[in-house]
Coordinates of C-alpha atoms in Angstrom, one line a residue:
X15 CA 92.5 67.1 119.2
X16 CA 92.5 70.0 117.3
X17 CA 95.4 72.4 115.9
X18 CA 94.6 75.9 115.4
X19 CA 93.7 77.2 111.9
X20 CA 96.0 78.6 109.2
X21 CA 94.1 81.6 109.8
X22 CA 93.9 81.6 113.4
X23 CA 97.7 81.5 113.5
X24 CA 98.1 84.2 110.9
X25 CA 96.0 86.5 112.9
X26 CA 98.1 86.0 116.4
X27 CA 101.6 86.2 114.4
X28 CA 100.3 89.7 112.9
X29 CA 99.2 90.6 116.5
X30 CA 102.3 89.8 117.9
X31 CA 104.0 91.3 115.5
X32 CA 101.9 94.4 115.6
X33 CA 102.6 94.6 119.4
X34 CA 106.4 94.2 119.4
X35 CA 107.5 97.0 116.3
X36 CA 104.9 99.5 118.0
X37 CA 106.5 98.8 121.6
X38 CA 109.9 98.9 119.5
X39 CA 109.2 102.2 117.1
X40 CA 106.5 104.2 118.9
X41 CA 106.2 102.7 122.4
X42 CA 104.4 105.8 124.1
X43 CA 101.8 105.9 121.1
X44 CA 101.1 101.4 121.3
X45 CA 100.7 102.5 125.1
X46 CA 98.2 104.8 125.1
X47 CA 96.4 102.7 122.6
X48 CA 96.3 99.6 124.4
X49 CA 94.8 101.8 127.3
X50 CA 92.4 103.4 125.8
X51 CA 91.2 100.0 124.3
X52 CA 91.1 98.4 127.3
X53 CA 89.2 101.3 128.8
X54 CA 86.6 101.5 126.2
X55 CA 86.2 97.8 126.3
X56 CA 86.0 97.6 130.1
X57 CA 83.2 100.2 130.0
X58 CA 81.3 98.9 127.1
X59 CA 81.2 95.3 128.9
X60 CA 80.1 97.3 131.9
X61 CA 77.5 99.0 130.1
X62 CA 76.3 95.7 128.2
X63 CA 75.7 94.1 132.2
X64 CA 73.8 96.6 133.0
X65 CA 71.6 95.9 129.7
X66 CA 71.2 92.3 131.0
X67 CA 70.0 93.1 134.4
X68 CA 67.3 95.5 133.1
X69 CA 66.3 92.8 130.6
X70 CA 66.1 89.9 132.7
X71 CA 63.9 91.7 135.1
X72 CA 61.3 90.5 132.6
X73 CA 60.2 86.5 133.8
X74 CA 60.3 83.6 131.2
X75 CA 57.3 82.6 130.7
X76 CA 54.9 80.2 132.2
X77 CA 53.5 77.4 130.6
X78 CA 50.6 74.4 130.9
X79 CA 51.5 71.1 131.8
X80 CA 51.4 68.7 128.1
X81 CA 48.6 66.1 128.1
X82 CA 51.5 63.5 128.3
X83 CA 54.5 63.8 130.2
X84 CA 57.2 63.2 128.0
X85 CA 59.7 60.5 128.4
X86 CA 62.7 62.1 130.5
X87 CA 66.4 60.7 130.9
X88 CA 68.4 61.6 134.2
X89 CA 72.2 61.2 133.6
X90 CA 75.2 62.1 136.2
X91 CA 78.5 61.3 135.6
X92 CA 80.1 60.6 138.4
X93 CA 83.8 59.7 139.2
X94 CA 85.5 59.1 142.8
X95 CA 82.4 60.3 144.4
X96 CA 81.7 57.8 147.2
X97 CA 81.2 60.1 149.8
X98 CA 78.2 61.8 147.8
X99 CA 76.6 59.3 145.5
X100 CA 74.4 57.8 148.3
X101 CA 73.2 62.1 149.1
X102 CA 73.0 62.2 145.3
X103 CA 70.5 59.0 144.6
X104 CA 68.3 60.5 147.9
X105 CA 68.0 63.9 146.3
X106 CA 67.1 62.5 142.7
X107 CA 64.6 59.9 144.3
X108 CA 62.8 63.2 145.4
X109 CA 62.2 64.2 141.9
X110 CA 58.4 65.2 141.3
X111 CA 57.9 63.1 138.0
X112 CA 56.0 59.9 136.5
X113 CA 58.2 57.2 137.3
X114 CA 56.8 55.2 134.0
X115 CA 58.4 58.0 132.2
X116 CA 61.8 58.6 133.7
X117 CA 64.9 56.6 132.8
X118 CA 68.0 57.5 135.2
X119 CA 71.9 56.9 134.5
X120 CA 74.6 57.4 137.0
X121 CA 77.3 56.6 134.8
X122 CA 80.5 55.1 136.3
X123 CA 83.8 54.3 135.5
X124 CA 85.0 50.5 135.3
X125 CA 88.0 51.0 137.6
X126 CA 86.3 53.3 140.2
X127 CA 85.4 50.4 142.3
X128 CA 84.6 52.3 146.0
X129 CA 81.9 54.7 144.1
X130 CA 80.7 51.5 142.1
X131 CA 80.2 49.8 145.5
X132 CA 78.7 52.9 147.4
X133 CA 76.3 53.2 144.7
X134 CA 75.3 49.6 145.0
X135 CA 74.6 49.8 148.6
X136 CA 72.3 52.9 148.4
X137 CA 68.6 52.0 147.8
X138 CA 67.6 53.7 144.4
X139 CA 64.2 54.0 143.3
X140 CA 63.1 51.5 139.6
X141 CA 63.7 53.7 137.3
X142 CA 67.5 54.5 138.3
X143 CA 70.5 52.1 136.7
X144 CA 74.0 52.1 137.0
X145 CA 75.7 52.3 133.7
X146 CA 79.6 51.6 133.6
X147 CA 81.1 53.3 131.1
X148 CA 83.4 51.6 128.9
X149 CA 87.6 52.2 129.4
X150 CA 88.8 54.7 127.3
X151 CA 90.9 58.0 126.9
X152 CA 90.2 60.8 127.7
X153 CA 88.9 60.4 130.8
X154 CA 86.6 63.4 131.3
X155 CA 82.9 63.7 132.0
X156 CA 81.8 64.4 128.6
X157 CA 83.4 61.0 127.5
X158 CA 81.3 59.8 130.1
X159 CA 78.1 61.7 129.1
X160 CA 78.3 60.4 125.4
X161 CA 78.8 56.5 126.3
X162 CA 75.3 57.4 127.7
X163 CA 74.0 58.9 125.0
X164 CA 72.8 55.6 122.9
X165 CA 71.1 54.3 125.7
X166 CA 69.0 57.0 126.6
X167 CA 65.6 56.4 126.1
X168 CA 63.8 59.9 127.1
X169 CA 62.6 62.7 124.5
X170 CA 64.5 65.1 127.0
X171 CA 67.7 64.5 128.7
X172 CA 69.1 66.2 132.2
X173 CA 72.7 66.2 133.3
X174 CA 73.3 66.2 137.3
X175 CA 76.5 66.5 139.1
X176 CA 77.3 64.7 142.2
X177 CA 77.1 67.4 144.6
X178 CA 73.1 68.6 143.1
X179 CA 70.4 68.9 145.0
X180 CA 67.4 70.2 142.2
X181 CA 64.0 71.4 142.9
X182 CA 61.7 68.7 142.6
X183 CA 59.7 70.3 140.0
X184 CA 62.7 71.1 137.7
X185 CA 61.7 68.7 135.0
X186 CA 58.2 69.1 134.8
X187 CA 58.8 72.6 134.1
X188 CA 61.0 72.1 131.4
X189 CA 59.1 69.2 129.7
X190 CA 56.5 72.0 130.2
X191 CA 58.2 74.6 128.1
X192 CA 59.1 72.4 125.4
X193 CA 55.5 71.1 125.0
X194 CA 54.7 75.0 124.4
X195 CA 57.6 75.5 122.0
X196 CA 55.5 76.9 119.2
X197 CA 58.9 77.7 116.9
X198 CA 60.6 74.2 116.9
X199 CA 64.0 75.5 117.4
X200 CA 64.5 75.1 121.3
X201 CA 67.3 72.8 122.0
X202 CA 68.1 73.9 125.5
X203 CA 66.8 75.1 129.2
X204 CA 69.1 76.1 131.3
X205 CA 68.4 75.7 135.5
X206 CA 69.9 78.1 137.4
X207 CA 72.4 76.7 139.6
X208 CA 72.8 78.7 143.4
X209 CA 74.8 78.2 146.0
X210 CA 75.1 76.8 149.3
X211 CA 77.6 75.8 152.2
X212 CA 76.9 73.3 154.6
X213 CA 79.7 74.0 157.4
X214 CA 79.3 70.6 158.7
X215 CA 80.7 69.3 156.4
X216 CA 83.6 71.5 155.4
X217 CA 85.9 73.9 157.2
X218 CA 84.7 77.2 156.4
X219 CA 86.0 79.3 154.3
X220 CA 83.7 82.7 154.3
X221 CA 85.3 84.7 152.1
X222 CA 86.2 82.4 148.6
X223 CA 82.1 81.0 149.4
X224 CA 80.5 83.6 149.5
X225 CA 82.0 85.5 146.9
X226 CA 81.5 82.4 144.4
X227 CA 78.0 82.1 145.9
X228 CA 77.7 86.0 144.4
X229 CA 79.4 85.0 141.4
X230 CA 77.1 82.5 140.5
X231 CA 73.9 84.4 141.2
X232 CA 75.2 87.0 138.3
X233 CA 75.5 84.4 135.9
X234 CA 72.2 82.3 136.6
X235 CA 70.0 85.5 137.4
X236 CA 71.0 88.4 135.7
X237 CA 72.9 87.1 132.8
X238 CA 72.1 84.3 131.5
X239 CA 68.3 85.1 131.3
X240 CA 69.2 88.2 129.8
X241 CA 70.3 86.7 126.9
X242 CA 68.0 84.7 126.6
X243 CA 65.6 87.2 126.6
X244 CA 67.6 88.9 123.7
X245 CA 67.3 85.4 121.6
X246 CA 71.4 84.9 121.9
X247 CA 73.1 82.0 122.8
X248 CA 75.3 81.4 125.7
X249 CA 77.9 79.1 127.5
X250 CA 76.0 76.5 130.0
X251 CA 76.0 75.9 133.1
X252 CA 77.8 72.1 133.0
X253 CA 74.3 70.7 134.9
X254 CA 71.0 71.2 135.0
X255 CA 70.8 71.5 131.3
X256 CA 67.6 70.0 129.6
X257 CA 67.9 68.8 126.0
X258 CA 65.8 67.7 123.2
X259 CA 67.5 64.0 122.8
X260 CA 67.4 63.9 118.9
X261 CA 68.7 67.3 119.0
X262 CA 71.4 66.2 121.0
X263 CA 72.4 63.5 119.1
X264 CA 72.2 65.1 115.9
X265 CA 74.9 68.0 117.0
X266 CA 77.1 64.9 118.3
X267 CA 76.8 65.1 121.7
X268 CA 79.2 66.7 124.0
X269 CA 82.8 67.3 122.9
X270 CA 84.8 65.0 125.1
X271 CA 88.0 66.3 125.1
X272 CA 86.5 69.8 126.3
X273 CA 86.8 70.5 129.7
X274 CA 84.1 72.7 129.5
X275 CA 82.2 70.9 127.3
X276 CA 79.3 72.9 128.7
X277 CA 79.8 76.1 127.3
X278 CA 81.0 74.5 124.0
X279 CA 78.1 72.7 123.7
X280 CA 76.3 75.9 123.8
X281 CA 77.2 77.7 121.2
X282 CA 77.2 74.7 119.0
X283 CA 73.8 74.6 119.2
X284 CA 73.4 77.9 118.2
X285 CA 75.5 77.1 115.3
X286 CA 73.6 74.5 113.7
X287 CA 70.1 76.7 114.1
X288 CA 69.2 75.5 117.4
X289 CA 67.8 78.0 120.3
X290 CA 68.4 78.2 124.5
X291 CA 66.6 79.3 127.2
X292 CA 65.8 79.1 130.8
X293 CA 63.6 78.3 133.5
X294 CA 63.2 79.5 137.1
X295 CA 63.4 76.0 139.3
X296 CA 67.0 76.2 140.8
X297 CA 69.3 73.4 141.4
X298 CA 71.5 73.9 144.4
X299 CA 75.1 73.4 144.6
X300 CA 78.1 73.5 147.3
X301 CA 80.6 75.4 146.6
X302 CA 84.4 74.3 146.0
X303 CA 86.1 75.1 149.2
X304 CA 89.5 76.6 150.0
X305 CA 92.2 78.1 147.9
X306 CA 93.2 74.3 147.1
X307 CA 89.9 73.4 145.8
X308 CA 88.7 76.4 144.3
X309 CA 91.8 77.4 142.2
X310 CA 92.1 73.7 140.2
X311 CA 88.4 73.9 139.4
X312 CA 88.5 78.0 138.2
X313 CA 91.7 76.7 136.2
X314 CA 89.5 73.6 134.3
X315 CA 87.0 76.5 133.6
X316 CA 89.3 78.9 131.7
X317 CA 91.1 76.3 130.4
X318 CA 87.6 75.4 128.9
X319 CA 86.9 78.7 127.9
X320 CA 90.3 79.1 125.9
X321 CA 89.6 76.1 123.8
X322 CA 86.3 76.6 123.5
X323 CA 87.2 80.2 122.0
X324 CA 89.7 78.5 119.7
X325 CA 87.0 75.9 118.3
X326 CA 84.3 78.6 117.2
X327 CA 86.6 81.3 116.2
X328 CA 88.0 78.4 113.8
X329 CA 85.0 79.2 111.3
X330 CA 83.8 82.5 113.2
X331 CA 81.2 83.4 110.4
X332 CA 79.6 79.7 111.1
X333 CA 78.1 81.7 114.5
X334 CA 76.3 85.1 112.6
X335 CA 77.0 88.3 113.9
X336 CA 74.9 87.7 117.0
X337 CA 76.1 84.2 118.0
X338 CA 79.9 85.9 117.3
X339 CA 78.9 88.3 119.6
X340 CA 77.4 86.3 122.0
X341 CA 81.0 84.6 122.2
X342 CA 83.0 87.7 122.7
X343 CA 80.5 88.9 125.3
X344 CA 80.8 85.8 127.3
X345 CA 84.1 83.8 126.5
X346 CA 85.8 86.8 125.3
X347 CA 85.1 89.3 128.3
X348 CA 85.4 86.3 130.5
X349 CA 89.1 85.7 129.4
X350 CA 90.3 89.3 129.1
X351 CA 89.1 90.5 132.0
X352 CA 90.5 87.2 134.2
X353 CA 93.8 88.1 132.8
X354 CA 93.6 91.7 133.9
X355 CA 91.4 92.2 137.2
X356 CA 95.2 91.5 139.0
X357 CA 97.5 93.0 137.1
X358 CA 95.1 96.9 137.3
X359 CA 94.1 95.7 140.7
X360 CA 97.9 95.7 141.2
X361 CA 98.7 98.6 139.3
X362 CA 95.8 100.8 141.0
X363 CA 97.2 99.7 144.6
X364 CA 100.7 100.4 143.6
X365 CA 100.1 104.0 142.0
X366 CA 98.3 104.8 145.1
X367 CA 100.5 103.7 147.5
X368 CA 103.6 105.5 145.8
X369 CA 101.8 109.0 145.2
X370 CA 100.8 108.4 149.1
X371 CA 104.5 108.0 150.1
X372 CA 105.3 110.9 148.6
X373 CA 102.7 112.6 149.8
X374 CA 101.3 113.6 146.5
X375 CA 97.8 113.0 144.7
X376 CA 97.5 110.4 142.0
X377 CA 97.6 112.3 138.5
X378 CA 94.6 109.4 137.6
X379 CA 92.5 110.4 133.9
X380 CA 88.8 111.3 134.8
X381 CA 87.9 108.9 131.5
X382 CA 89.8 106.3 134.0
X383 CA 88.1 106.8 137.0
X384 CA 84.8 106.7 135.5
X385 CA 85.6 103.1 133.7
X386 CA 86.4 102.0 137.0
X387 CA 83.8 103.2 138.7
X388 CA 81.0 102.1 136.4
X389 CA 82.6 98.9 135.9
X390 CA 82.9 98.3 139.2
X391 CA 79.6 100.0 140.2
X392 CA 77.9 97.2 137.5
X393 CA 79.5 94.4 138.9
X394 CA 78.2 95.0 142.5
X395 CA 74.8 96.0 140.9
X396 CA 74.4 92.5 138.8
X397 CA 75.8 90.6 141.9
X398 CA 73.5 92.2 144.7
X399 CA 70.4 91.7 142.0
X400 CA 71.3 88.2 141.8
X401 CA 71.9 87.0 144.9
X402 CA 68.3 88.5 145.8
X403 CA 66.8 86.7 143.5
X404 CA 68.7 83.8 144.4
X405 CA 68.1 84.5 148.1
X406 CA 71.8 84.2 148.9
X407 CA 73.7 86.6 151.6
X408 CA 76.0 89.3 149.7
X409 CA 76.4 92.6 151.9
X410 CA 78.7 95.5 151.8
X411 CA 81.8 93.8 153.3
X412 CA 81.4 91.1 150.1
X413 CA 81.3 94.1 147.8
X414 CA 84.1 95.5 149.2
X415 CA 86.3 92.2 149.0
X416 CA 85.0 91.6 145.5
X417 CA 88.2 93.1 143.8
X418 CA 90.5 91.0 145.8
X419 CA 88.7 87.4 144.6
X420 CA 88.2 89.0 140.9
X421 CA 92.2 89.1 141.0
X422 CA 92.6 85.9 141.5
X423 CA 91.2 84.9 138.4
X424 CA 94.4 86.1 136.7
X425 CA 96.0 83.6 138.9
X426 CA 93.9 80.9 137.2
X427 CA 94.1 82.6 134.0
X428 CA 97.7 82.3 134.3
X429 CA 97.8 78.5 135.2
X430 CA 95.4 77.6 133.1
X431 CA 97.0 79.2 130.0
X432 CA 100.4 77.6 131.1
X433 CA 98.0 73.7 131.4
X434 CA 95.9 74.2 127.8
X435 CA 100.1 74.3 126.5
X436 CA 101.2 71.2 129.2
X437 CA 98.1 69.3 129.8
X438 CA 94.8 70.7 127.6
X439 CA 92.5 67.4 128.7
X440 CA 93.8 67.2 132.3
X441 CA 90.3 67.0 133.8
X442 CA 90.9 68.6 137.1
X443 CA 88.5 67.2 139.6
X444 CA 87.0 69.2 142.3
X445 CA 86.3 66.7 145.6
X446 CA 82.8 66.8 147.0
X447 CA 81.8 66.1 150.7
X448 CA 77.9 65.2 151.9
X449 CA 76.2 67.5 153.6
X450 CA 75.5 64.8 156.2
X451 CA 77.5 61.4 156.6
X452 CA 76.4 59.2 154.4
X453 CA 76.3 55.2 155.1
X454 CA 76.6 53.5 152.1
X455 CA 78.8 50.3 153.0
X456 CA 76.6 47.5 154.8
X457 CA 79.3 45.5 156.3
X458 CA 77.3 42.4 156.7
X459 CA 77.1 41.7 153.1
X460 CA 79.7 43.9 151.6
X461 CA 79.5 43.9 147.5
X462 CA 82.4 42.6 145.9
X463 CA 83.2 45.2 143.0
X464 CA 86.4 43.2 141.3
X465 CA 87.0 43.5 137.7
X466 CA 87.2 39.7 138.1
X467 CA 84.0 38.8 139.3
X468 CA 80.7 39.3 137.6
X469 CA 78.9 42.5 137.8
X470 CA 75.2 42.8 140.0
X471 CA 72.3 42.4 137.6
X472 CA 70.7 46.3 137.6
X473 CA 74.1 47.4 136.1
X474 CA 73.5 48.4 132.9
X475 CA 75.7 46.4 129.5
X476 CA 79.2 48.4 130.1
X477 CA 80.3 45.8 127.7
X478 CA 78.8 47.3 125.3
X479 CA 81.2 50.2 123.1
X480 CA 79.4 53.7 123.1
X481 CA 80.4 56.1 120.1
X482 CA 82.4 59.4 121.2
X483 CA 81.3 62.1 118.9
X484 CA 82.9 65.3 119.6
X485 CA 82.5 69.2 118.1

């Protein structure tokens, strides 16, 4: 665990302090500079996605297969994920790769005996062992990335989640790319990750799916390759990530008690001189569900992003200018503008409603209305380009409920501000459903998964301790 900085305190106190004698001595004045900063910074975040969707128009490039397909290490951490590990183990069995050169992990936890045993009773192809991670705190998926680690024996390593279904050819394009790395300096590809509901196997819920389906495509599509394309770093996707191994290792692995370690990881990278990039074959995801699923899960992320920010702003001149602005563009705009999209959507709906009661028109600043328009104009824009690449639905009736699922980010933004002080490694896990049944259990010769009996053969030496490097 880490405290903040002696100067990362002294900068909030003088903030804080800033704010409450200028509300206190010259309210009106702190007022109308808080607006206009959040105006100018609203329309300059607008104006940079509109950069990133005109840059990523431009493909990554192809490249030739290497004479030798690298050796490749598949790892998925998986935890309470019965109903899915079975689907899982089918999808990766698909994978279009040498199977003398893949090594595959699903890494378990000791006491997680049903996925232990659903695992067991699924047919998995040679090259794919069961590794049971060793008992330890915290209990995150990072942890359970970096007991991995040691053991993986690939030149390139993938993280899958349990709910991922990836193209077939994902790996051989990456192992492609970083055969035609001419610079030496690429660490990381980034897969884009898209999404897609199976309504068999969940209650629908139209309006929170398809907006994160939206939400996703502007990341993976238009943003993400944009930077990339502008040589900056940026916060990963937390799978389908492809990394050098030694790299990976040398920059300590994942941080374990981030719960985003993804986007840490990231910008770490970046900070100790390695490069990221991405490639075009897709992994497809589900996504979370209802209000009850979806809110815990957008809660972990911000909760990841606030002490992600407070890691890399502890030594802020370790990133460069670009990787510092990399952060504020991504992190940065990320946080602000989850804390506000409720509180102006709530203003806005309120200020129009009163002037409309009174049957007056709303005394509204041109420079405002033009802020909200472009920034809302950019949004739609970077969400209807990237669910066309992604070839997901978004039409107008999604672009005109987009404001009301942007406010509730400031609900999670809330709740996860009030967990980072309460709980800051609370891994909150999001459930996962097949998108079939799966029958994993053969009750003829059911597999006896005890902590006092000995463990099946193919499972990998849990016994043995794994380091835990973090950031």
């Amino acid at each position: 665990m880490r405290w903040p900085t002696i100067g990362q305190l002294l900068a909030l106190a003088v903030l804080i302090a800033a704010i409450v004698i200028g509300l206190i001595y010259a309210s009106d004045q702190v007022g109308s500079i808080v607006l206009i900063t959040a105006a100018v910074t609203f329309l300059a975040n607008a104006m940079w996605r509109l950069a990133l969707i005109i840059v990523s128009m431009r493909s990554p490039p192809e490249a030739d297969a290497p004479e030798v397909w690298p050796r490749y290490s598949i790892v998925a951490a998986l935890h309470d994920e019965a109903k899915v590990v079975g689907q899982l183990i089918e999808r990766l069995s698909k994978i279009d790769y040498p199977a003398d050169r893949l090594q595959g992990l699903l890494v378990l936890e000791a006491h997680d005996h049903t996925t232990i045993q659903a695992a067991l009773c699924t047919p998995r192809p040679p090259w794919l062992d069961i590794f049971i991670a060793p008992a330890g705190t915290p209990r995150t998926k990072p942890r359970a990335l970096n007991c991995a680690l040691p053991i993986a024996t690939g030149e390139i390593l993938t993280v899958y989640d349990a709910e991922d279904d990836p193209d077939p050819q994902q790996l051989k394009e990456a192992a492609s790319r970083f055969a035609s790395d001419t610079s030496g300096r690429l660490a990381c590809l980034q897969a884009p990750l898209r999404i897609r509901r199976n309504y068999a196997s969940a209650p629908p819920t139209p309006f929170l799916d398809r907006q994160f389906a939206a939400e996703y495509a502007s990341l993976f599509e238009t943003a993400l390759p944009g930077m990339a394309k502008l040589g900056l770093p940026f916060p990963l996707g937390g799978t389908s990530n492809h990394f050098r191994v030694d790299v990976l290792r040398k920059v300590g692995g994942w941080d374990a008690f981030n719960v985003t370690e993804d986007a840490d990881l990231g910008f770490r990278l970046w900070r100790h001189g390695w490069r990221l990039d991405v490639i075009t074959r897709p992994t497809w995801e589900t996504p979370p569900g209802g209000l009850a699923c979806w809110l815990p899960q957008r809660t972990r992320w911000l909760k990841g992003y606030m002490q992600t920010w407070g890691t890399h702003t502890r030594h802020p001149l370790q990133l460069g200018f670009r990787g510092g602005f990399a952060l504020a563009a991504t992190l940065g705009a990320g946080l602000v503008s989850a804390a506000l999209y409720g509180p102006s959507l709530a203003w806005f709906v309120t200020t129009v409603g009163v002037y409309s009661i009174a049957g007056l028109s709303p005394q509204t600043p041109a420079f405002a209305i033009c802020v909200l328009s472009v920034g809302t104009a950019s949004a739609w824009l970077s969400c209807a380009i990237g669910t066309r690449r992604a070839g997901v639905a978004y039409e107008v009736k999604d672009m005109l409920a987009a404001p009301f699922y942007w406010s509730l980010l400031s609900l999670a933004f809330v709740h996860a501000a009030w967990r980072l002080i309460r709980e800051p490694f609370a891994w909150d896990k999001t459930p996962h459903a097949p998108d079939q049944p799966v029958q994993y259990q053969d009750q003829h010769s059911p597999v006896d998964v005890r902590l006092d009996v000995p463990l099946p053969v193919r499972l990998s030496a849990s016994h043995v301790a794994a380091s835990e490097p973090t950031a």
